[in-house]
Amino acid sequence: MASTSDIRNGLCIKYNHDIYKIIEFLHVKPGKGPAFVRTKLKSLTTGKVLDNTFSAGHKIEDVRVETHTYQFLYAEGEEFHFMNAETFEQISLNKSILDAPGLLKEGTNVMVQVNTETDLPLSVDMPASIVLEVTYAEPGVKGNTATNATKSATVETGASVNVPLFINEGDKIKIDTASGNYMERVKE
């Protein structure tokens, strides 16, 4: 058992007969009354996010997890197939467990958290950013750069990303996997 002082981002806990991962937390000490911890929890089975407040000193049941590096192999319908980088063991995970499945390129390394008690994968952590090639983009209109205008572009994985007007087909761009937003153009 852990207490609220052990809460940190990425901690997996058992709560309401489900396993949740803490996405955000904030320790609050009001001028009046006892301290509490405001958290944002993501269900690892359904993917739903809920807000919850724990009073200070509240006991929480943490789940022991191990993190392993897996390489993304291919997608087949709703199933995504990964291979353990050390043991070469293959697993398949449902699309719903992934945060940004549209940005996952074959050969990308991800971190998979596995429950040590049941050996079941709990969550997949993508790299912070990923570099993808633009396969389709409308041509930019000359002279329309006075504002931060953007256009829609399709990347090699099939995902659609809003990019600045100067991005063309064949350009490689860096995308933030957490938000799915364009970060910068990559020169190679």
PDB file of N, CA, C and O in Angstrom, residues 21-93:
ATOM      1  N   LYS A  21      -3.912   4.713 -14.454  1.00  0.00           N
ATOM      2  CA  LYS A  21      -2.586   5.320 -14.524  1.00  0.00           C
ATOM      3  C   LYS A  21      -2.764   6.806 -14.240  1.00  0.00           C
ATOM      4  O   LYS A  21      -3.663   7.444 -14.777  1.00  0.00           O
ATOM      5  N   ILE A  22      -1.931   7.356 -13.358  1.00  0.00           N
ATOM      6  CA  ILE A  22      -2.030   8.768 -13.011  1.00  0.00           C
ATOM      7  C   ILE A  22      -1.378   9.590 -14.118  1.00  0.00           C
ATOM      8  O   ILE A  22      -0.196   9.424 -14.419  1.00  0.00           O
ATOM      9  N   ILE A  23      -2.170  10.460 -14.740  1.00  0.00           N
ATOM     10  CA  ILE A  23      -1.686  11.309 -15.825  1.00  0.00           C
ATOM     11  C   ILE A  23      -1.184  12.635 -15.267  1.00  0.00           C
ATOM     12  O   ILE A  23      -0.124  13.118 -15.647  1.00  0.00           O
ATOM     13  N   GLU A  24      -1.982  13.247 -14.384  1.00  0.00           N
ATOM     14  CA  GLU A  24      -1.616  14.521 -13.769  1.00  0.00           C
ATOM     15  C   GLU A  24      -1.974  14.468 -12.291  1.00  0.00           C
ATOM     16  O   GLU A  24      -2.900  13.766 -11.904  1.00  0.00           O
ATOM     17  N   PHE A  25      -1.252  15.247 -11.480  1.00  0.00           N
ATOM     18  CA  PHE A  25      -1.606  15.361 -10.071  1.00  0.00           C
ATOM     19  C   PHE A  25      -1.184  16.720  -9.561  1.00  0.00           C
ATOM     20  O   PHE A  25      -0.298  17.367 -10.125  1.00  0.00           O
ATOM     21  N   LEU A  26      -1.833  17.167  -8.488  1.00  0.00           N
ATOM     22  CA  LEU A  26      -1.512  18.453  -7.882  1.00  0.00           C
ATOM     23  C   LEU A  26      -1.789  18.361  -6.392  1.00  0.00           C
ATOM     24  O   LEU A  26      -2.911  18.065  -5.979  1.00  0.00           O
ATOM     25  N   HIS A  27      -0.756  18.577  -5.568  1.00  0.00           N
ATOM     26  CA  HIS A  27      -0.936  18.630  -4.121  1.00  0.00           C
ATOM     27  C   HIS A  27      -1.479  20.011  -3.769  1.00  0.00           C
ATOM     28  O   HIS A  27      -0.904  21.023  -4.144  1.00  0.00           O
ATOM     29  N   VAL A  28      -2.592  20.055  -3.051  1.00  0.00           N
ATOM     30  CA  VAL A  28      -3.225  21.321  -2.688  1.00  0.00           C
ATOM     31  C   VAL A  28      -3.271  21.428  -1.169  1.00  0.00           C
ATOM     32  O   VAL A  28      -3.755  20.522  -0.490  1.00  0.00           O
ATOM     33  N   LYS A  29      -2.778  22.541  -0.640  1.00  0.00           N
ATOM     34  CA  LYS A  29      -2.830  22.809   0.797  1.00  0.00           C
ATOM     35  C   LYS A  29      -3.582  24.127   0.967  1.00  0.00           C
ATOM     36  O   LYS A  29      -3.003  25.200   0.900  1.00  0.00           O
ATOM     37  N   PRO A  30      -4.917  24.041   1.150  1.00  0.00           N
ATOM     38  CA  PRO A  30      -5.684  25.275   1.313  1.00  0.00           C
ATOM     39  C   PRO A  30      -5.390  25.929   2.666  1.00  0.00           C
ATOM     40  O   PRO A  30      -4.872  25.285   3.580  1.00  0.00           O
ATOM     41  N   GLY A  31      -5.720  27.199   2.777  1.00  0.00           N
ATOM     42  CA  GLY A  31      -5.502  27.912   4.043  1.00  0.00           C
ATOM     43  C   GLY A  31      -6.336  27.333   5.163  1.00  0.00           C
ATOM     44  O   GLY A  31      -5.906  27.267   6.308  1.00  0.00           O
ATOM     45  N   LYS A  32      -7.542  26.907   4.842  1.00  0.00           N
ATOM     46  CA  LYS A  32      -8.425  26.278   5.828  1.00  0.00           C
ATOM     47  C   LYS A  32      -8.646  24.831   5.445  1.00  0.00           C
ATOM     48  O   LYS A  32      -8.809  24.513   4.277  1.00  0.00           O
ATOM     49  N   GLY A  33      -8.695  23.983   6.402  1.00  0.00           N
ATOM     50  CA  GLY A  33      -9.005  22.582   6.126  1.00  0.00           C
ATOM     51  C   GLY A  33      -7.778  21.749   5.805  1.00  0.00           C
ATOM     52  O   GLY A  33      -6.664  22.251   5.702  1.00  0.00           O
ATOM     53  N   PRO A  34      -7.998  20.445   5.633  1.00  0.00           N
ATOM     54  CA  PRO A  34      -6.879  19.529   5.393  1.00  0.00           C
ATOM     55  C   PRO A  34      -6.391  19.589   3.940  1.00  0.00           C
ATOM     56  O   PRO A  34      -7.108  20.004   3.040  1.00  0.00           O
ATOM     57  N   ALA A  35      -5.166  19.127   3.730  1.00  0.00           N
ATOM     58  CA  ALA A  35      -4.577  19.074   2.389  1.00  0.00           C
ATOM     59  C   ALA A  35      -5.214  17.933   1.601  1.00  0.00           C
ATOM     60  O   ALA A  35      -5.774  16.990   2.175  1.00  0.00           O
ATOM     61  N   PHE A  36      -5.137  18.028   0.284  1.00  0.00           N
ATOM     62  CA  PHE A  36      -5.643  16.954  -0.572  1.00  0.00           C
ATOM     63  C   PHE A  36      -4.838  16.920  -1.866  1.00  0.00           C
ATOM     64  O   PHE A  36      -4.052  17.809  -2.162  1.00  0.00           O
ATOM     65  N   VAL A  37      -5.029  15.842  -2.631  1.00  0.00           N
ATOM     66  CA  VAL A  37      -4.335  15.661  -3.902  1.00  0.00           C
ATOM     67  C   VAL A  37      -5.376  15.528  -5.002  1.00  0.00           C
ATOM     68  O   VAL A  37      -6.216  14.637  -4.959  1.00  0.00           O
ATOM     69  N   ARG A  38      -5.311  16.450  -5.964  1.00  0.00           N
ATOM     70  CA  ARG A  38      -6.226  16.424  -7.105  1.00  0.00           C
ATOM     71  C   ARG A  38      -5.517  15.654  -8.224  1.00  0.00           C
ATOM     72  O   ARG A  38      -4.394  15.972  -8.583  1.00  0.00           O
ATOM     73  N   THR A  39      -6.172  14.611  -8.761  1.00  0.00           N
ATOM     74  CA  THR A  39      -5.535  13.769  -9.776  1.00  0.00           C
ATOM     75  C   THR A  39      -6.408  13.624 -11.015  1.00  0.00           C
ATOM     76  O   THR A  39      -7.620  13.805 -10.955  1.00  0.00           O
ATOM     77  N   LYS A  40      -5.748  13.279 -12.115  1.00  0.00           N
ATOM     78  CA  LYS A  40      -6.422  12.898 -13.344  1.00  0.00           C
ATOM     79  C   LYS A  40      -5.993  11.460 -13.609  1.00  0.00           C
ATOM     80  O   LYS A  40      -4.797  11.181 -13.757  1.00  0.00           O
ATOM     81  N   LEU A  41      -6.950  10.541 -13.642  1.00  0.00           N
ATOM     82  CA  LEU A  41      -6.663   9.120 -13.782  1.00  0.00           C
ATOM     83  C   LEU A  41      -7.164   8.611 -15.127  1.00  0.00           C
ATOM     84  O   LEU A  41      -8.266   8.959 -15.548  1.00  0.00           O
ATOM     85  N   LYS A  42      -6.361   7.753 -15.782  1.00  0.00           N
ATOM     86  CA  LYS A  42      -6.779   7.145 -17.044  1.00  0.00           C
ATOM     87  C   LYS A  42      -6.926   5.654 -16.832  1.00  0.00           C
ATOM     88  O   LYS A  42      -6.001   4.983 -16.382  1.00  0.00           O
ATOM     89  N   SER A  43      -8.114   5.130 -17.154  1.00  0.00           N
ATOM     90  CA  SER A  43      -8.362   3.704 -17.023  1.00  0.00           C
ATOM     91  C   SER A  43      -7.552   2.957 -18.070  1.00  0.00           C
ATOM     92  O   SER A  43      -7.581   3.303 -19.251  1.00  0.00           O
ATOM     93  N   LEU A  44      -6.828   1.928 -17.650  1.00  0.00           N
ATOM     94  CA  LEU A  44      -6.008   1.170 -18.580  1.00  0.00           C
ATOM     95  C   LEU A  44      -6.803   0.086 -19.286  1.00  0.00           C
ATOM     96  O   LEU A  44      -6.300  -0.548 -20.207  1.00  0.00           O
ATOM     97  N   THR A  45      -8.049  -0.130 -18.870  1.00  0.00           N
ATOM     98  CA  THR A  45      -8.880  -1.124 -19.553  1.00  0.00           C
ATOM     99  C   THR A  45      -9.830  -0.472 -20.553  1.00  0.00           C
ATOM    100  O   THR A  45     -10.043  -0.986 -21.634  1.00  0.00           O
ATOM    101  N   THR A  46     -10.394   0.689 -20.198  1.00  0.00           N
ATOM    102  CA  THR A  46     -11.348   1.344 -21.091  1.00  0.00           C
ATOM    103  C   THR A  46     -10.787   2.583 -21.762  1.00  0.00           C
ATOM    104  O   THR A  46     -11.323   3.032 -22.766  1.00  0.00           O
ATOM    105  N   GLY A  47      -9.736   3.185 -21.207  1.00  0.00           N
ATOM    106  CA  GLY A  47      -9.155   4.389 -21.781  1.00  0.00           C
ATOM    107  C   GLY A  47      -9.829   5.674 -21.328  1.00  0.00           C
ATOM    108  O   GLY A  47      -9.434   6.757 -21.725  1.00  0.00           O
ATOM    109  N   LYS A  48     -10.868   5.573 -20.493  1.00  0.00           N
ATOM    110  CA  LYS A  48     -11.566   6.769 -20.020  1.00  0.00           C
ATOM    111  C   LYS A  48     -10.721   7.519 -18.997  1.00  0.00           C
ATOM    112  O   LYS A  48     -10.000   6.918 -18.217  1.00  0.00           O
ATOM    113  N   VAL A  49     -10.840   8.844 -19.018  1.00  0.00           N
ATOM    114  CA  VAL A  49     -10.104   9.695 -18.084  1.00  0.00           C
ATOM    115  C   VAL A  49     -11.090  10.279 -17.085  1.00  0.00           C
ATOM    116  O   VAL A  49     -12.163  10.746 -17.467  1.00  0.00           O
ATOM    117  N   LEU A  50     -10.741  10.216 -15.781  1.00  0.00           N
ATOM    118  CA  LEU A  50     -11.609  10.804 -14.769  1.00  0.00           C
ATOM    119  C   LEU A  50     -10.791  11.614 -13.784  1.00  0.00           C
ATOM    120  O   LEU A  50      -9.614  11.362 -13.575  1.00  0.00           O
ATOM    121  N   ASP A  51     -11.444  12.628 -13.224  1.00  0.00           N
ATOM    122  CA  ASP A  51     -10.823  13.454 -12.191  1.00  0.00           C
ATOM    123  C   ASP A  51     -11.200  12.900 -10.833  1.00  0.00           C
ATOM    124  O   ASP A  51     -12.346  12.512 -10.621  1.00  0.00           O
ATOM    125  N   ASN A  52     -10.230  12.867  -9.923  1.00  0.00           N
ATOM    126  CA  ASN A  52     -10.505  12.353  -8.589  1.00  0.00           C
ATOM    127  C   ASN A  52      -9.673  13.131  -7.574  1.00  0.00           C
ATOM    128  O   ASN A  52      -8.571  13.578  -7.871  1.00  0.00           O
ATOM    129  N   THR A  53     -10.213  13.285  -6.372  1.00  0.00           N
ATOM    130  CA  THR A  53      -9.514  13.969  -5.295  1.00  0.00           C
ATOM    131  C   THR A  53      -9.310  12.995  -4.139  1.00  0.00           C
ATOM    132  O   THR A  53     -10.266  12.368  -3.676  1.00  0.00           O
ATOM    133  N   PHE A  54      -8.064  12.856  -3.701  1.00  0.00           N
ATOM    134  CA  PHE A  54      -7.730  12.022  -2.554  1.00  0.00           C
ATOM    135  C   PHE A  54      -7.376  12.945  -1.393  1.00  0.00           C
ATOM    136  O   PHE A  54      -6.644  13.913  -1.578  1.00  0.00           O
ATOM    137  N   SER A  55      -7.887  12.648  -0.191  1.00  0.00           N
ATOM    138  CA  SER A  55      -7.491  13.437   0.974  1.00  0.00           C
ATOM    139  C   SER A  55      -6.064  13.053   1.372  1.00  0.00           C
ATOM    140  O   SER A  55      -5.603  11.949   1.075  1.00  0.00           O
ATOM    141  N   ALA A  56      -5.349  13.970   2.010  1.00  0.00           N
ATOM    142  CA  ALA A  56      -3.955  13.728   2.393  1.00  0.00           C
ATOM    143  C   ALA A  56      -3.860  12.523   3.312  1.00  0.00           C
ATOM    144  O   ALA A  56      -4.667  12.347   4.214  1.00  0.00           O
ATOM    145  N   GLY A  57      -2.879  11.672   3.067  1.00  0.00           N
ATOM    146  CA  GLY A  57      -2.672  10.486   3.882  1.00  0.00           C
ATOM    147  C   GLY A  57      -3.539   9.313   3.484  1.00  0.00           C
ATOM    148  O   GLY A  57      -3.430   8.237   4.072  1.00  0.00           O
ATOM    149  N   HIS A  58      -4.403   9.462   2.484  1.00  0.00           N
ATOM    150  CA  HIS A  58      -5.281   8.388   2.008  1.00  0.00           C
ATOM    151  C   HIS A  58      -4.421   7.244   1.477  1.00  0.00           C
ATOM    152  O   HIS A  58      -3.440   7.462   0.783  1.00  0.00           O
ATOM    153  N   LYS A  59      -4.767   6.012   1.817  1.00  0.00           N
ATOM    154  CA  LYS A  59      -4.009   4.846   1.354  1.00  0.00           C
ATOM    155  C   LYS A  59      -4.508   4.441  -0.031  1.00  0.00           C
ATOM    156  O   LYS A  59      -5.705   4.329  -0.267  1.00  0.00           O
ATOM    157  N   ILE A  60      -3.572   4.245  -0.963  1.00  0.00           N
ATOM    158  CA  ILE A  60      -3.913   3.786  -2.304  1.00  0.00           C
ATOM    159  C   ILE A  60      -3.158   2.493  -2.585  1.00  0.00           C
ATOM    160  O   ILE A  60      -2.065   2.280  -2.069  1.00  0.00           O
ATOM    161  N   GLU A  61      -3.774   1.637  -3.377  1.00  0.00           N
ATOM    162  CA  GLU A  61      -3.160   0.356  -3.694  1.00  0.00           C
ATOM    163  C   GLU A  61      -2.449   0.474  -5.037  1.00  0.00           C
ATOM    164  O   GLU A  61      -3.092   0.630  -6.071  1.00  0.00           O
ATOM    165  N   ASP A  62      -1.113   0.436  -4.998  1.00  0.00           N
ATOM    166  CA  ASP A  62      -0.368   0.565  -6.248  1.00  0.00           C
ATOM    167  C   ASP A  62      -0.186  -0.802  -6.892  1.00  0.00           C
ATOM    168  O   ASP A  62      -0.258  -1.830  -6.246  1.00  0.00           O
ATOM    169  N   VAL A  63       0.030  -0.787  -8.203  1.00  0.00           N
ATOM    170  CA  VAL A  63       0.215  -2.007  -8.988  1.00  0.00           C
ATOM    171  C   VAL A  63       1.671  -2.047  -9.427  1.00  0.00           C
ATOM    172  O   VAL A  63       2.185  -1.077  -9.975  1.00  0.00           O
ATOM    173  N   ARG A  64       2.325  -3.174  -9.173  1.00  0.00           N
ATOM    174  CA  ARG A  64       3.722  -3.308  -9.596  1.00  0.00           C
ATOM    175  C   ARG A  64       3.781  -3.509 -11.099  1.00  0.00           C
ATOM    176  O   ARG A  64       3.136  -4.398 -11.642  1.00  0.00           O
ATOM    177  N   VAL A  65       4.544  -2.650 -11.764  1.00  0.00           N
ATOM    178  CA  VAL A  65       4.675  -2.741 -13.216  1.00  0.00           C
ATOM    179  C   VAL A  65       6.147  -2.768 -13.611  1.00  0.00           C
ATOM    180  O   VAL A  65       7.005  -2.257 -12.891  1.00  0.00           O
ATOM    181  N   GLU A  66       6.425  -3.411 -14.721  1.00  0.00           N
ATOM    182  CA  GLU A  66       7.754  -3.407 -15.318  1.00  0.00           C
ATOM    183  C   GLU A  66       7.628  -2.755 -16.684  1.00  0.00           C
ATOM    184  O   GLU A  66       6.613  -2.914 -17.360  1.00  0.00           O
ATOM    185  N   THR A  67       8.647  -2.039 -17.090  1.00  0.00           N
ATOM    186  CA  THR A  67       8.638  -1.381 -18.387  1.00  0.00           C
ATOM    187  C   THR A  67       9.634  -2.077 -19.308  1.00  0.00           C
ATOM    188  O   THR A  67      10.790  -2.286 -18.932  1.00  0.00           O
ATOM    189  N   HIS A  68       9.154  -2.461 -20.489  1.00  0.00           N
ATOM    190  CA  HIS A  68       9.992  -3.135 -21.481  1.00  0.00           C
ATOM    191  C   HIS A  68       9.940  -2.373 -22.797  1.00  0.00           C
ATOM    192  O   HIS A  68       8.926  -1.766 -23.129  1.00  0.00           O
ATOM    193  N   THR A  69      11.031  -2.450 -23.556  1.00  0.00           N
ATOM    194  CA  THR A  69      11.077  -1.823 -24.875  1.00  0.00           C
ATOM    195  C   THR A  69      10.545  -2.817 -25.905  1.00  0.00           C
ATOM    196  O   THR A  69      11.017  -3.946 -25.990  1.00  0.00           O
ATOM    197  N   TYR A  70       9.546  -2.358 -26.659  1.00  0.00           N
ATOM    198  CA  TYR A  70       8.973  -3.163 -27.730  1.00  0.00           C
ATOM    199  C   TYR A  70       9.079  -2.394 -29.036  1.00  0.00           C
ATOM    200  O   TYR A  70       9.034  -1.169 -29.044  1.00  0.00           O
ATOM    201  N   GLN A  71       9.218  -3.128 -30.134  1.00  0.00           N
ATOM    202  CA  GLN A  71       9.256  -2.514 -31.459  1.00  0.00           C
ATOM    203  C   GLN A  71       7.934  -2.788 -32.159  1.00  0.00           C
ATOM    204  O   GLN A  71       7.443  -3.917 -32.162  1.00  0.00           O
ATOM    205  N   PHE A  72       7.350  -1.727 -32.747  1.00  0.00           N
ATOM    206  CA  PHE A  72       6.095  -1.881 -33.479  1.00  0.00           C
ATOM    207  C   PHE A  72       6.381  -2.576 -34.804  1.00  0.00           C
ATOM    208  O   PHE A  72       7.227  -2.139 -35.573  1.00  0.00           O
ATOM    209  N   LEU A  73       5.661  -3.693 -35.070  1.00  0.00           N
ATOM    210  CA  LEU A  73       5.879  -4.448 -36.295  1.00  0.00           C
ATOM    211  C   LEU A  73       4.878  -4.065 -37.383  1.00  0.00           C
ATOM    212  O   LEU A  73       5.251  -3.601 -38.444  1.00  0.00           O
ATOM    213  N   TYR A  74       3.575  -4.267 -37.111  1.00  0.00           N
ATOM    214  CA  TYR A  74       2.557  -3.959 -38.106  1.00  0.00           C
ATOM    215  C   TYR A  74       1.186  -3.908 -37.443  1.00  0.00           C
ATOM    216  O   TYR A  74       1.001  -4.384 -36.327  1.00  0.00           O
ATOM    217  N   ALA A  75       0.240  -3.318 -38.162  1.00  0.00           N
ATOM    218  CA  ALA A  75      -1.146  -3.255 -37.688  1.00  0.00           C
ATOM    219  C   ALA A  75      -1.996  -4.142 -38.574  1.00  0.00           C
ATOM    220  O   ALA A  75      -1.800  -4.211 -39.788  1.00  0.00           O
ATOM    221  N   GLU A  76      -2.950  -4.831 -37.929  1.00  0.00           N
ATOM    222  CA  GLU A  76      -3.851  -5.715 -38.661  1.00  0.00           C
ATOM    223  C   GLU A  76      -5.258  -5.467 -38.127  1.00  0.00           C
ATOM    224  O   GLU A  76      -5.637  -6.008 -37.088  1.00  0.00           O
ATOM    225  N   GLY A  77      -5.996  -4.591 -38.803  1.00  0.00           N
ATOM    226  CA  GLY A  77      -7.323  -4.213 -38.334  1.00  0.00           C
ATOM    227  C   GLY A  77      -7.212  -3.411 -37.051  1.00  0.00           C
ATOM    228  O   GLY A  77      -6.543  -2.383 -37.011  1.00  0.00           O
ATOM    229  N   GLU A  78      -7.855  -3.882 -35.981  1.00  0.00           N
ATOM    230  CA  GLU A  78      -7.817  -3.209 -34.687  1.00  0.00           C
ATOM    231  C   GLU A  78      -6.633  -3.673 -33.834  1.00  0.00           C
ATOM    232  O   GLU A  78      -6.403  -3.131 -32.761  1.00  0.00           O
ATOM    233  N   GLU A  79      -5.900  -4.685 -34.288  1.00  0.00           N
ATOM    234  CA  GLU A  79      -4.784  -5.238 -33.511  1.00  0.00           C
ATOM    235  C   GLU A  79      -3.451  -4.671 -34.003  1.00  0.00           C
ATOM    236  O   GLU A  79      -3.187  -4.612 -35.196  1.00  0.00           O
ATOM    237  N   PHE A  80      -2.605  -4.266 -33.046  1.00  0.00           N
ATOM    238  CA  PHE A  80      -1.268  -3.770 -33.344  1.00  0.00           C
ATOM    239  C   PHE A  80      -0.266  -4.774 -32.772  1.00  0.00           C
ATOM    240  O   PHE A  80      -0.359  -5.152 -31.615  1.00  0.00           O
ATOM    241  N   HIS A  81       0.694  -5.197 -33.581  1.00  0.00           N
ATOM    242  CA  HIS A  81       1.641  -6.233 -33.187  1.00  0.00           C
ATOM    243  C   HIS A  81       2.997  -5.621 -32.844  1.00  0.00           C
ATOM    244  O   HIS A  81       3.522  -4.800 -33.591  1.00  0.00           O
ATOM    245  N   PHE A  82       3.540  -6.063 -31.688  1.00  0.00           N
ATOM    246  CA  PHE A  82       4.807  -5.557 -31.173  1.00  0.00           C
ATOM    247  C   PHE A  82       5.734  -6.725 -30.860  1.00  0.00           C
ATOM    248  O   PHE A  82       5.282  -7.837 -30.586  1.00  0.00           O
ATOM    249  N   MET A  83       7.064  -6.446 -30.872  1.00  0.00           N
ATOM    250  CA  MET A  83       8.051  -7.464 -30.540  1.00  0.00           C
ATOM    251  C   MET A  83       8.954  -6.936 -29.431  1.00  0.00           C
ATOM    252  O   MET A  83       9.443  -5.805 -29.507  1.00  0.00           O
ATOM    253  N   ASN A  84       9.164  -7.752 -28.403  1.00  0.00           N
ATOM    254  CA  ASN A  84      10.065  -7.399 -27.311  1.00  0.00           C
ATOM    255  C   ASN A  84      11.482  -7.297 -27.859  1.00  0.00           C
ATOM    256  O   ASN A  84      11.956  -8.203 -28.542  1.00  0.00           O
ATOM    257  N   ALA A  85      12.166  -6.181 -27.560  1.00  0.00           N
ATOM    258  CA  ALA A  85      13.505  -5.937 -28.108  1.00  0.00           C
ATOM    259  C   ALA A  85      14.555  -6.867 -27.518  1.00  0.00           C
ATOM    260  O   ALA A  85      15.605  -7.073 -28.124  1.00  0.00           O
ATOM    261  N   GLU A  86      14.299  -7.460 -26.337  1.00  0.00           N
ATOM    262  CA  GLU A  86      15.282  -8.326 -25.703  1.00  0.00           C
ATOM    263  C   GLU A  86      15.010  -9.801 -25.958  1.00  0.00           C
ATOM    264  O   GLU A  86      15.918 -10.556 -26.301  1.00  0.00           O
ATOM    265  N   THR A  87      13.742 -10.223 -25.801  1.00  0.00           N
ATOM    266  CA  THR A  87      13.420 -11.649 -25.906  1.00  0.00           C
ATOM    267  C   THR A  87      12.844 -12.031 -27.266  1.00  0.00           C
ATOM    268  O   THR A  87      12.658 -13.217 -27.533  1.00  0.00           O
ATOM    269  N   PHE A  88      12.510 -11.039 -28.108  1.00  0.00           N
ATOM    270  CA  PHE A  88      11.900 -11.241 -29.426  1.00  0.00           C
ATOM    271  C   PHE A  88      10.524 -11.899 -29.350  1.00  0.00           C
ATOM    272  O   PHE A  88      10.028 -12.425 -30.327  1.00  0.00           O
ATOM    273  N   GLU A  89       9.924 -11.866 -28.165  1.00  0.00           N
ATOM    274  CA  GLU A  89       8.566 -12.382 -27.984  1.00  0.00           C
ATOM    275  C   GLU A  89       7.587 -11.369 -28.580  1.00  0.00           C
ATOM    276  O   GLU A  89       7.738 -10.164 -28.420  1.00  0.00           O
ATOM    277  N   GLN A  90       6.570 -11.865 -29.298  1.00  0.00           N
ATOM    278  CA  GLN A  90       5.613 -10.968 -29.942  1.00  0.00           C
ATOM    279  C   GLN A  90       4.303 -10.925 -29.173  1.00  0.00           C
ATOM    280  O   GLN A  90       3.850 -11.947 -28.653  1.00  0.00           O
ATOM    281  N   ILE A  91       3.710  -9.717 -29.102  1.00  0.00           N
ATOM    282  CA  ILE A  91       2.399  -9.539 -28.483  1.00  0.00           C
ATOM    283  C   ILE A  91       1.541  -8.708 -29.424  1.00  0.00           C
ATOM    284  O   ILE A  91       2.050  -7.996 -30.283  1.00  0.00           O
ATOM    285  N   SER A  92       0.236  -8.857 -29.288  1.00  0.00           N
ATOM    286  CA  SER A  92      -0.670  -8.002 -30.054  1.00  0.00           C
ATOM    287  C   SER A  92      -1.572  -7.272 -29.070  1.00  0.00           C
ATOM    288  O   SER A  92      -2.063  -7.858 -28.113  1.00  0.00           O
ATOM    289  N   LEU A  93      -1.745  -5.965 -29.321  1.00  0.00           N
ATOM    290  CA  LEU A  93      -2.533  -5.112 -28.440  1.00  0.00           C
ATOM    291  C   LEU A  93      -3.645  -4.462 -29.242  1.00  0.00           C
ATOM    292  O   LEU A  93      -3.482  -4.168 -30.424  1.00  0.00           O
TER     293      LEU A  93
END
